[in-house]
Amino acid sequence: MLISLFRNRDMASVNLLFFVLMLSSVRVGRSAESLFKLKCQPAVGVIGQTTHISCSIEFLTKSKHVIINTVALTRSGEKNSCFAFQPFENVRIGDSRFEVENEPSLQLHNTKTSDEGEYRYFIRTNLGQDQVQFTMNVTAKYSSPIITSVQKEIVNDGHADLYCSASGGYPAGTIHWFDQSNTNWTKSATLQSTQGNDGLFTLSSKLSFQKIDSLWAPFRCVVLNNRYEEEGGATSTLEIKDDPGNSPSASSTVNNSIAGVVVIGSLIVGLLIVLLFKRRRNQRE
């Protein structure tokens, strides 16, 4: 009995594989006898999560009872189906992350960057057969950005380099810089985007100043995704110190020194004038 069951299951798998191979070699169009139309919405998935592919059936007849006996999903540009399923025999081939959810909708578990692209979805029912194309886009949110500086101390009116970095995002995004008055400094920055082996991107932006002004602080960096939507931001806590040579105490010391020289010079000049008058008086006497 068990042997017979296994044989029937293997035969169903062989039949499904044979049918998928036929789909791969022959383009399947809508049958003239088809009494419905298959529709699928573009899918947007998050990397590492489950993506829902919403599909529906639009009936072209009064009959609203449909029985799906075969589904097949094929990536654009590929010959072999990446997933196929026969509900009655509970037989499936291809990527095990795909499954039918609320027929004819699908879902994809543990979404990856490689899943992005166009797909052709075929179903065969008791009312005929149809296929439709849909696109799948995948995204991943960047981590909260961090602002750093290689310099141990940033001096007002001196050279400064600020860095902002964020990782783990997809697709590639960008970083913008703003000062405390919300002025955009991005044109003065350079952006580097690196894609890792997992397909995710790391963004690193460097903002350089020949002469930085403490009145511009604090600076803020904002991470934007590929649709220019803000995903996160960070505000700089780096302190911009005044140049000791331009500090009030130094200026006061310089001013006091100048004042002392002026006073001493005045006394010397006054003394010379007194001595000159005395000398002239003595000469007259």
C-alpha atoms as a PDB file:
ATOM      1  CA  MET A   1       0.000   0.000   0.000  1.00  0.00           C
ATOM      2  CA  LEU A   2       2.775   2.439   0.997  1.00  0.00           C
ATOM      3  CA  ILE A   3       4.783   1.500  -2.080  1.00  0.00           C
ATOM      4  CA  SER A   4       1.763   2.271  -4.227  1.00  0.00           C
ATOM      5  CA  LEU A   5       1.362   5.687  -2.547  1.00  0.00           C
ATOM      6  CA  PHE A   6       4.993   6.585  -3.128  1.00  0.00           C
ATOM      7  CA  ARG A   7       4.753   5.462  -6.720  1.00  0.00           C
ATOM      8  CA  ASN A   8       1.669   7.621  -7.281  1.00  0.00           C
ATOM      9  CA  ARG A   9       3.404  10.615  -5.711  1.00  0.00           C
ATOM     10  CA  ASP A  10       6.526  10.111  -7.824  1.00  0.00           C
ATOM     11  CA  MET A  11       4.344   9.788 -10.919  1.00  0.00           C
ATOM     12  CA  ALA A  12       2.611  13.084 -10.041  1.00  0.00           C
ATOM     13  CA  SER A  13       6.007  14.754  -9.650  1.00  0.00           C
ATOM     14  CA  VAL A  14       7.103  13.392 -13.021  1.00  0.00           C
ATOM     15  CA  ASN A  15       3.870  14.608 -14.646  1.00  0.00           C
ATOM     16  CA  LEU A  16       4.299  18.067 -13.100  1.00  0.00           C
ATOM     17  CA  LEU A  17       7.924  18.239 -14.218  1.00  0.00           C
ATOM     18  CA  PHE A  18       6.920  17.155 -17.729  1.00  0.00           C
ATOM     19  CA  PHE A  19       4.225  19.827 -17.831  1.00  0.00           C
ATOM     20  CA  VAL A  20       6.672  22.520 -16.653  1.00  0.00           C
ATOM     21  CA  LEU A  21       9.167  21.475 -19.312  1.00  0.00           C
ATOM     22  CA  MET A  22       6.418  21.853 -21.903  1.00  0.00           C
ATOM     23  CA  LEU A  23       5.756  25.370 -20.573  1.00  0.00           C
ATOM     24  CA  SER A  24       9.474  26.125 -20.878  1.00  0.00           C
ATOM     25  CA  SER A  25       9.645  25.134 -24.533  1.00  0.00           C
ATOM     26  CA  VAL A  26       6.267  26.453 -25.698  1.00  0.00           C
ATOM     27  CA  ARG A  27       4.971  29.927 -24.955  1.00  0.00           C
ATOM     28  CA  VAL A  28       1.578  29.567 -23.372  1.00  0.00           C
ATOM     29  CA  GLY A  29      -1.011  32.170 -24.266  1.00  0.00           C
ATOM     30  CA  ARG A  30      -4.565  32.612 -23.079  1.00  0.00           C
ATOM     31  CA  SER A  31      -6.732  29.781 -24.304  1.00  0.00           C
ATOM     32  CA  ALA A  32      -9.681  30.607 -26.503  1.00  0.00           C
ATOM     33  CA  GLU A  33     -11.799  28.636 -24.032  1.00  0.00           C
ATOM     34  CA  SER A  34     -10.519  30.553 -20.994  1.00  0.00           C
ATOM     35  CA  LEU A  35     -13.387  32.026 -19.001  1.00  0.00           C
ATOM     36  CA  PHE A  36     -11.283  34.215 -16.690  1.00  0.00           C
ATOM     37  CA  LYS A  37      -8.408  36.688 -16.632  1.00  0.00           C
ATOM     38  CA  LEU A  38      -5.453  36.436 -14.252  1.00  0.00           C
ATOM     39  CA  LYS A  39      -4.170  39.661 -12.657  1.00  0.00           C
ATOM     40  CA  CYS A  40      -1.152  40.245 -10.380  1.00  0.00           C
ATOM     41  CA  GLN A  41       0.006  43.420  -8.631  1.00  0.00           C
ATOM     42  CA  PRO A  42       3.690  44.490  -8.632  1.00  0.00           C
ATOM     43  CA  ALA A  43       5.315  43.065  -5.511  1.00  0.00           C
ATOM     44  CA  VAL A  44       7.654  44.898  -3.115  1.00  0.00           C
ATOM     45  CA  GLY A  45       9.520  42.761  -0.615  1.00  0.00           C
ATOM     46  CA  VAL A  46      11.863  43.405   2.302  1.00  0.00           C
ATOM     47  CA  ILE A  47      15.089  41.417   2.392  1.00  0.00           C
ATOM     48  CA  GLY A  48      14.922  38.622   4.966  1.00  0.00           C
ATOM     49  CA  GLN A  49      11.137  38.855   5.293  1.00  0.00           C
ATOM     50  CA  THR A  50       8.113  37.284   3.553  1.00  0.00           C
ATOM     51  CA  THR A  51       6.952  38.936   0.324  1.00  0.00           C
ATOM     52  CA  HIS A  52       3.277  38.710  -0.597  1.00  0.00           C
ATOM     53  CA  ILE A  53       2.456  38.542  -4.318  1.00  0.00           C
ATOM     54  CA  SER A  54      -1.171  39.603  -4.646  1.00  0.00           C
ATOM     55  CA  CYS A  55      -3.013  37.988  -7.578  1.00  0.00           C
ATOM     56  CA  SER A  56      -6.698  37.718  -8.439  1.00  0.00           C
ATOM     57  CA  ILE A  57      -9.059  36.161 -10.980  1.00  0.00           C
ATOM     58  CA  GLU A  58     -11.468  38.270 -13.029  1.00  0.00           C
ATOM     59  CA  PHE A  59     -14.304  36.110 -14.294  1.00  0.00           C
ATOM     60  CA  LEU A  60     -15.526  36.553 -17.877  1.00  0.00           C
ATOM     61  CA  THR A  61     -18.611  34.410 -17.286  1.00  0.00           C
ATOM     62  CA  LYS A  62     -21.371  34.040 -14.737  1.00  0.00           C
ATOM     63  CA  SER A  63     -19.623  30.989 -13.340  1.00  0.00           C
ATOM     64  CA  LYS A  64     -17.596  32.036 -10.265  1.00  0.00           C
ATOM     65  CA  HIS A  65     -16.408  28.563  -9.302  1.00  0.00           C
ATOM     66  CA  VAL A  66     -12.793  27.972 -10.300  1.00  0.00           C
ATOM     67  CA  ILE A  67     -10.518  25.054  -9.450  1.00  0.00           C
ATOM     68  CA  ILE A  68      -6.781  25.563  -9.895  1.00  0.00           C
ATOM     69  CA  ASN A  69      -4.950  22.370 -10.727  1.00  0.00           C
ATOM     70  CA  THR A  70      -1.522  23.719 -11.792  1.00  0.00           C
ATOM     71  CA  VAL A  71       0.541  26.884 -11.182  1.00  0.00           C
ATOM     72  CA  ALA A  72       3.961  27.669 -12.647  1.00  0.00           C
ATOM     73  CA  LEU A  73       6.240  30.653 -12.026  1.00  0.00           C
ATOM     74  CA  THR A  74       9.089  31.519 -14.398  1.00  0.00           C
ATOM     75  CA  ARG A  75      11.641  34.313 -14.173  1.00  0.00           C
ATOM     76  CA  SER A  76      11.946  36.570 -17.206  1.00  0.00           C
ATOM     77  CA  GLY A  77      14.764  35.472 -19.490  1.00  0.00           C
ATOM     78  CA  GLU A  78      14.897  31.940 -18.074  1.00  0.00           C
ATOM     79  CA  LYS A  79      13.548  28.784 -19.684  1.00  0.00           C
ATOM     80  CA  ASN A  80      12.885  26.623 -16.644  1.00  0.00           C
ATOM     81  CA  SER A  81      10.245  27.499 -14.068  1.00  0.00           C
ATOM     82  CA  CYS A  82      11.569  28.502 -10.658  1.00  0.00           C
ATOM     83  CA  PHE A  83       8.435  27.143  -8.944  1.00  0.00           C
ATOM     84  CA  ALA A  84       5.503  24.883  -9.883  1.00  0.00           C
ATOM     85  CA  PHE A  85       2.704  23.365  -7.827  1.00  0.00           C
ATOM     86  CA  GLN A  86      -0.263  21.006  -8.215  1.00  0.00           C
ATOM     87  CA  PRO A  87      -2.663  21.572  -5.288  1.00  0.00           C
ATOM     88  CA  PHE A  88      -4.654  18.300  -5.566  1.00  0.00           C
ATOM     89  CA  GLU A  89      -1.588  16.066  -5.562  1.00  0.00           C
ATOM     90  CA  ASN A  90       0.256  18.460  -3.202  1.00  0.00           C
ATOM     91  CA  VAL A  91       3.291  18.179  -5.463  1.00  0.00           C
ATOM     92  CA  ARG A  92       5.742  21.014  -5.951  1.00  0.00           C
ATOM     93  CA  ILE A  93       9.084  21.518  -7.664  1.00  0.00           C
ATOM     94  CA  GLY A  94      11.595  24.346  -7.700  1.00  0.00           C
ATOM     95  CA  ASP A  95      12.336  26.978  -5.049  1.00  0.00           C
ATOM     96  CA  SER A  96      10.861  25.811  -1.735  1.00  0.00           C
ATOM     97  CA  ARG A  97      10.604  29.414  -0.492  1.00  0.00           C
ATOM     98  CA  PHE A  98       7.597  29.950  -2.807  1.00  0.00           C
ATOM     99  CA  GLU A  99       4.122  28.743  -1.896  1.00  0.00           C
ATOM    100  CA  VAL A 100       0.542  29.389  -2.943  1.00  0.00           C
ATOM    101  CA  GLU A 101      -1.328  31.655  -0.536  1.00  0.00           C
ATOM    102  CA  ASN A 102      -5.076  32.219  -0.915  1.00  0.00           C
ATOM    103  CA  GLU A 103      -5.179  30.954  -4.507  1.00  0.00           C
ATOM    104  CA  PRO A 104      -4.025  32.316  -6.846  1.00  0.00           C
ATOM    105  CA  SER A 105      -1.836  34.663  -4.702  1.00  0.00           C
ATOM    106  CA  LEU A 106       1.729  33.642  -3.833  1.00  0.00           C
ATOM    107  CA  GLN A 107       4.214  34.345  -1.085  1.00  0.00           C
ATOM    108  CA  LEU A 108       8.010  34.177  -0.969  1.00  0.00           C
ATOM    109  CA  HIS A 109       9.803  33.483   2.310  1.00  0.00           C
ATOM    110  CA  ASN A 110      13.250  34.859   3.234  1.00  0.00           C
ATOM    111  CA  THR A 111      13.374  37.347   0.346  1.00  0.00           C
ATOM    112  CA  LYS A 112      16.819  37.973  -1.186  1.00  0.00           C
ATOM    113  CA  THR A 113      18.287  40.638  -3.465  1.00  0.00           C
ATOM    114  CA  SER A 114      18.564  38.006  -6.215  1.00  0.00           C
ATOM    115  CA  ASP A 115      14.760  37.639  -6.223  1.00  0.00           C
ATOM    116  CA  GLU A 116      14.318  41.063  -7.793  1.00  0.00           C
ATOM    117  CA  GLY A 117      13.121  41.046 -11.409  1.00  0.00           C
ATOM    118  CA  GLU A 118      10.221  40.206 -13.735  1.00  0.00           C
ATOM    119  CA  TYR A 119       8.197  36.988 -13.553  1.00  0.00           C
ATOM    120  CA  ARG A 120       5.666  35.138 -15.708  1.00  0.00           C
ATOM    121  CA  TYR A 121       2.894  33.460 -13.713  1.00  0.00           C
ATOM    122  CA  PHE A 122       0.785  30.704 -15.323  1.00  0.00           C
ATOM    123  CA  ILE A 123      -2.269  28.909 -13.911  1.00  0.00           C
ATOM    124  CA  ARG A 124      -4.439  26.125 -15.347  1.00  0.00           C
ATOM    125  CA  THR A 125      -7.982  25.675 -14.040  1.00  0.00           C
ATOM    126  CA  ASN A 126     -11.298  24.014 -14.818  1.00  0.00           C
ATOM    127  CA  LEU A 127     -12.247  27.255 -16.644  1.00  0.00           C
ATOM    128  CA  GLY A 128      -9.168  27.285 -18.869  1.00  0.00           C
ATOM    129  CA  GLN A 129      -5.682  28.713 -18.481  1.00  0.00           C
ATOM    130  CA  ASP A 130      -4.040  32.141 -18.404  1.00  0.00           C
ATOM    131  CA  GLN A 131      -0.743  33.814 -17.603  1.00  0.00           C
ATOM    132  CA  VAL A 132       0.374  37.271 -16.521  1.00  0.00           C
ATOM    133  CA  GLN A 133       3.645  39.124 -15.976  1.00  0.00           C
ATOM    134  CA  PHE A 134       4.550  41.062 -12.838  1.00  0.00           C
ATOM    135  CA  THR A 135       7.636  42.690 -11.322  1.00  0.00           C
ATOM    136  CA  MET A 136       9.185  42.146  -7.922  1.00  0.00           C
ATOM    137  CA  ASN A 137      11.324  44.798  -6.224  1.00  0.00           C
ATOM    138  CA  VAL A 138      13.188  44.228  -2.978  1.00  0.00           C
ATOM    139  CA  THR A 139      14.366  46.727  -0.374  1.00  0.00           C
ATOM    140  CA  ALA A 140      16.307  46.847   2.876  1.00  0.00           C
ATOM    141  CA  LYS A 141      16.459  49.760   5.312  1.00  0.00           C
ATOM    142  CA  TYR A 142      19.822  51.306   6.181  1.00  0.00           C
ATOM    143  CA  SER A 143      21.135  51.300   9.722  1.00  0.00           C
ATOM    144  CA  SER A 144      21.126  54.532  11.726  1.00  0.00           C
ATOM    145  CA  PRO A 145      23.974  56.745  10.424  1.00  0.00           C
ATOM    146  CA  ILE A 146      27.003  57.636  12.560  1.00  0.00           C
ATOM    147  CA  ILE A 147      29.056  60.861  12.322  1.00  0.00           C
ATOM    148  CA  THR A 148      32.796  60.686  13.104  1.00  0.00           C
ATOM    149  CA  SER A 149      36.008  62.642  12.544  1.00  0.00           C
ATOM    150  CA  VAL A 150      39.595  61.428  12.251  1.00  0.00           C
ATOM    151  CA  GLN A 151      40.853  64.650  13.845  1.00  0.00           C
ATOM    152  CA  LYS A 152      41.111  64.547  17.627  1.00  0.00           C
ATOM    153  CA  GLU A 153      40.299  68.241  17.843  1.00  0.00           C
ATOM    154  CA  ILE A 154      38.455  70.541  15.438  1.00  0.00           C
ATOM    155  CA  VAL A 155      39.521  74.188  15.671  1.00  0.00           C
ATOM    156  CA  ASN A 156      37.350  77.083  14.571  1.00  0.00           C
ATOM    157  CA  ASP A 157      38.486  78.647  11.264  1.00  0.00           C
ATOM    158  CA  GLY A 158      40.674  75.595  10.630  1.00  0.00           C
ATOM    159  CA  HIS A 159      40.567  72.526   8.339  1.00  0.00           C
ATOM    160  CA  ALA A 160      38.031  69.826   9.232  1.00  0.00           C
ATOM    161  CA  ASP A 161      36.778  66.493   7.802  1.00  0.00           C
ATOM    162  CA  LEU A 162      33.453  65.002   8.917  1.00  0.00           C
ATOM    163  CA  TYR A 163      32.359  61.444   8.034  1.00  0.00           C
ATOM    164  CA  CYS A 164      28.880  59.901   7.975  1.00  0.00           C
ATOM    165  CA  SER A 165      28.277  56.176   7.348  1.00  0.00           C
ATOM    166  CA  ALA A 166      25.301  53.793   7.194  1.00  0.00           C
ATOM    167  CA  SER A 167      25.094  50.122   6.151  1.00  0.00           C
ATOM    168  CA  GLY A 168      22.771  47.219   5.370  1.00  0.00           C
ATOM    169  CA  GLY A 169      20.541  48.982   2.825  1.00  0.00           C
ATOM    170  CA  TYR A 170      19.210  48.127  -0.628  1.00  0.00           C
ATOM    171  CA  PRO A 171      19.088  49.492  -3.314  1.00  0.00           C
ATOM    172  CA  ALA A 172      21.941  52.025  -3.237  1.00  0.00           C
ATOM    173  CA  GLY A 173      20.960  55.311  -1.588  1.00  0.00           C
ATOM    174  CA  THR A 174      22.685  58.596  -0.787  1.00  0.00           C
ATOM    175  CA  ILE A 175      23.672  60.866   2.137  1.00  0.00           C
ATOM    176  CA  HIS A 176      22.937  64.586   2.492  1.00  0.00           C
ATOM    177  CA  TRP A 177      24.546  67.092   4.897  1.00  0.00           C
ATOM    178  CA  PHE A 178      22.886  70.074   6.640  1.00  0.00           C
ATOM    179  CA  ASP A 179      24.103  72.710   9.110  1.00  0.00           C
ATOM    180  CA  GLN A 180      22.170  74.183  12.049  1.00  0.00           C
ATOM    181  CA  SER A 181      20.353  76.638   9.739  1.00  0.00           C
ATOM    182  CA  ASN A 182      19.315  73.729   7.454  1.00  0.00           C
ATOM    183  CA  THR A 183      21.665  74.808   4.639  1.00  0.00           C
ATOM    184  CA  ASN A 184      22.508  71.853   2.375  1.00  0.00           C
ATOM    185  CA  TRP A 185      26.291  71.169   2.193  1.00  0.00           C
ATOM    186  CA  THR A 186      26.046  67.963   0.107  1.00  0.00           C
ATOM    187  CA  LYS A 187      27.837  69.540  -2.887  1.00  0.00           C
ATOM    188  CA  SER A 188      30.948  69.856  -0.708  1.00  0.00           C
ATOM    189  CA  ALA A 189      30.846  66.142   0.199  1.00  0.00           C
ATOM    190  CA  THR A 190      32.027  62.978  -1.563  1.00  0.00           C
ATOM    191  CA  LEU A 191      29.962  59.761  -1.410  1.00  0.00           C
ATOM    192  CA  GLN A 192      31.253  56.200  -1.609  1.00  0.00           C
ATOM    193  CA  SER A 193      28.829  53.292  -2.093  1.00  0.00           C
ATOM    194  CA  THR A 194      30.050  49.704  -1.583  1.00  0.00           C
ATOM    195  CA  GLN A 195      28.018  46.521  -2.227  1.00  0.00           C
ATOM    196  CA  GLY A 196      28.824  43.488  -0.085  1.00  0.00           C
ATOM    197  CA  ASN A 197      28.625  39.787  -0.894  1.00  0.00           C
ATOM    198  CA  ASP A 198      25.089  39.722   0.522  1.00  0.00           C
ATOM    199  CA  GLY A 199      24.023  42.365  -2.030  1.00  0.00           C
ATOM    200  CA  LEU A 200      23.501  45.053   0.619  1.00  0.00           C
ATOM    201  CA  PHE A 201      25.106  48.498   0.361  1.00  0.00           C
ATOM    202  CA  THR A 202      27.285  50.522   2.742  1.00  0.00           C
ATOM    203  CA  LEU A 203      27.276  54.313   2.293  1.00  0.00           C
ATOM    204  CA  SER A 204      30.120  56.573   3.437  1.00  0.00           C
ATOM    205  CA  SER A 205      30.148  60.356   2.924  1.00  0.00           C
ATOM    206  CA  LYS A 206      33.042  62.764   3.640  1.00  0.00           C
ATOM    207  CA  LEU A 207      32.359  66.476   4.194  1.00  0.00           C
ATOM    208  CA  SER A 208      35.526  68.618   4.056  1.00  0.00           C
ATOM    209  CA  PHE A 209      36.096  72.241   5.122  1.00  0.00           C
ATOM    210  CA  GLN A 210      39.158  74.387   4.462  1.00  0.00           C
ATOM    211  CA  LYS A 211      37.953  76.774   7.172  1.00  0.00           C
ATOM    212  CA  ILE A 212      35.131  75.614   9.386  1.00  0.00           C
ATOM    213  CA  ASP A 213      32.971  78.054  11.352  1.00  0.00           C
ATOM    214  CA  SER A 214      31.642  77.088  14.771  1.00  0.00           C
ATOM    215  CA  LEU A 215      28.457  79.048  13.963  1.00  0.00           C
ATOM    216  CA  TRP A 216      27.522  76.331  11.414  1.00  0.00           C
ATOM    217  CA  ALA A 217      27.460  73.589  14.046  1.00  0.00           C
ATOM    218  CA  PRO A 218      25.904  71.224  14.818  1.00  0.00           C
ATOM    219  CA  PHE A 219      25.941  69.385  11.482  1.00  0.00           C
ATOM    220  CA  ARG A 220      23.375  66.742  10.531  1.00  0.00           C
ATOM    221  CA  CYS A 221      23.636  63.893   8.001  1.00  0.00           C
ATOM    222  CA  VAL A 222      20.522  62.284   6.503  1.00  0.00           C
ATOM    223  CA  VAL A 223      20.322  58.879   4.732  1.00  0.00           C
ATOM    224  CA  LEU A 224      17.998  58.786   1.716  1.00  0.00           C
ATOM    225  CA  ASN A 225      16.910  55.633  -0.122  1.00  0.00           C
ATOM    226  CA  ASN A 226      16.755  55.253  -3.911  1.00  0.00           C
ATOM    227  CA  ARG A 227      13.366  57.035  -3.911  1.00  0.00           C
ATOM    228  CA  TYR A 228      14.898  59.971  -1.981  1.00  0.00           C
ATOM    229  CA  GLU A 229      12.854  59.116   1.107  1.00  0.00           C
ATOM    230  CA  GLU A 230      14.533  59.790   4.447  1.00  0.00           C
ATOM    231  CA  GLU A 231      15.411  56.604   6.311  1.00  0.00           C
ATOM    232  CA  GLY A 232      17.463  57.990   9.190  1.00  0.00           C
ATOM    233  CA  GLY A 233      19.597  60.857  10.402  1.00  0.00           C
ATOM    234  CA  ALA A 234      22.287  61.778  12.933  1.00  0.00           C
ATOM    235  CA  THR A 235      23.438  65.032  14.511  1.00  0.00           C
ATOM    236  CA  SER A 236      27.107  65.742  15.166  1.00  0.00           C
ATOM    237  CA  THR A 237      28.219  66.002  18.784  1.00  0.00           C
ATOM    238  CA  LEU A 238      31.773  67.013  17.824  1.00  0.00           C
ATOM    239  CA  GLU A 239      32.966  70.176  19.563  1.00  0.00           C
ATOM    240  CA  ILE A 240      34.534  72.947  17.492  1.00  0.00           C
ATOM    241  CA  LYS A 241      37.008  74.801  19.722  1.00  0.00           C
ATOM    242  CA  ASP A 242      38.259  78.362  19.319  1.00  0.00           C
ATOM    243  CA  ASP A 243      41.857  78.944  18.215  1.00  0.00           C
ATOM    244  CA  PRO A 244      43.934  79.734  21.352  1.00  0.00           C
ATOM    245  CA  GLY A 245      45.626  82.507  19.386  1.00  0.00           C
ATOM    246  CA  ASN A 246      42.263  84.170  18.824  1.00  0.00           C
ATOM    247  CA  SER A 247      40.889  83.618  22.317  1.00  0.00           C
ATOM    248  CA  PRO A 248      39.670  86.632  24.395  1.00  0.00           C
ATOM    249  CA  SER A 249      42.399  86.090  27.026  1.00  0.00           C
ATOM    250  CA  ALA A 250      45.095  86.198  24.365  1.00  0.00           C
ATOM    251  CA  SER A 251      43.623  89.339  22.829  1.00  0.00           C
ATOM    252  CA  SER A 252      43.368  90.941  26.259  1.00  0.00           C
ATOM    253  CA  THR A 253      47.035  90.157  26.970  1.00  0.00           C
ATOM    254  CA  VAL A 254      48.077  91.655  23.652  1.00  0.00           C
ATOM    255  CA  ASN A 255      45.987  94.766  24.254  1.00  0.00           C
ATOM    256  CA  ASN A 256      47.396  95.204  27.781  1.00  0.00           C
ATOM    257  CA  SER A 257      50.932  94.872  26.453  1.00  0.00           C
ATOM    258  CA  ILE A 258      50.286  97.515  23.791  1.00  0.00           C
ATOM    259  CA  ALA A 259      48.722  99.816  26.390  1.00  0.00           C
ATOM    260  CA  GLY A 260      51.755  99.385  28.684  1.00  0.00           C
ATOM    261  CA  VAL A 261      54.148 100.249  25.868  1.00  0.00           C
ATOM    262  CA  VAL A 262      52.122 103.352  25.017  1.00  0.00           C
ATOM    263  CA  VAL A 263      52.131 104.538  28.674  1.00  0.00           C
ATOM    264  CA  ILE A 264      55.845 103.965  29.087  1.00  0.00           C
ATOM    265  CA  GLY A 265      56.549 105.680  25.802  1.00  0.00           C
ATOM    266  CA  SER A 266      54.454 108.663  26.859  1.00  0.00           C
ATOM    267  CA  LEU A 267      56.340 108.954  30.157  1.00  0.00           C
ATOM    268  CA  ILE A 268      59.680 108.827  28.391  1.00  0.00           C
ATOM    269  CA  VAL A 269      58.630 111.495  25.916  1.00  0.00           C
ATOM    270  CA  GLY A 270      57.327 113.699  28.772  1.00  0.00           C
ATOM    271  CA  LEU A 271      60.560 113.285  30.699  1.00  0.00           C
ATOM    272  CA  LEU A 272      62.629 114.229  27.655  1.00  0.00           C
ATOM    273  CA  ILE A 273      60.526 117.357  27.137  1.00  0.00           C
ATOM    274  CA  VAL A 274      61.041 118.397  30.808  1.00  0.00           C
ATOM    275  CA  LEU A 275      64.802 117.856  30.527  1.00  0.00           C
ATOM    276  CA  LEU A 276      64.898 119.856  27.302  1.00  0.00           C
ATOM    277  CA  PHE A 277      63.104 122.845  28.917  1.00  0.00           C
ATOM    278  CA  LYS A 278      65.443 122.759  31.909  1.00  0.00           C
ATOM    279  CA  ARG A 279      68.500 122.717  29.659  1.00  0.00           C
ATOM    280  CA  ARG A 280      67.264 125.726  27.663  1.00  0.00           C
ATOM    281  CA  ARG A 281      66.555 127.652  30.908  1.00  0.00           C
ATOM    282  CA  ASN A 282      70.016 126.952  32.203  1.00  0.00           C
ATOM    283  CA  GLN A 283      71.562 128.099  28.931  1.00  0.00           C
ATOM    284  CA  ARG A 284      69.604 131.417  29.116  1.00  0.00           C
ATOM    285  CA  GLU A 285      70.673 132.036  32.714  1.00  0.00           C
END
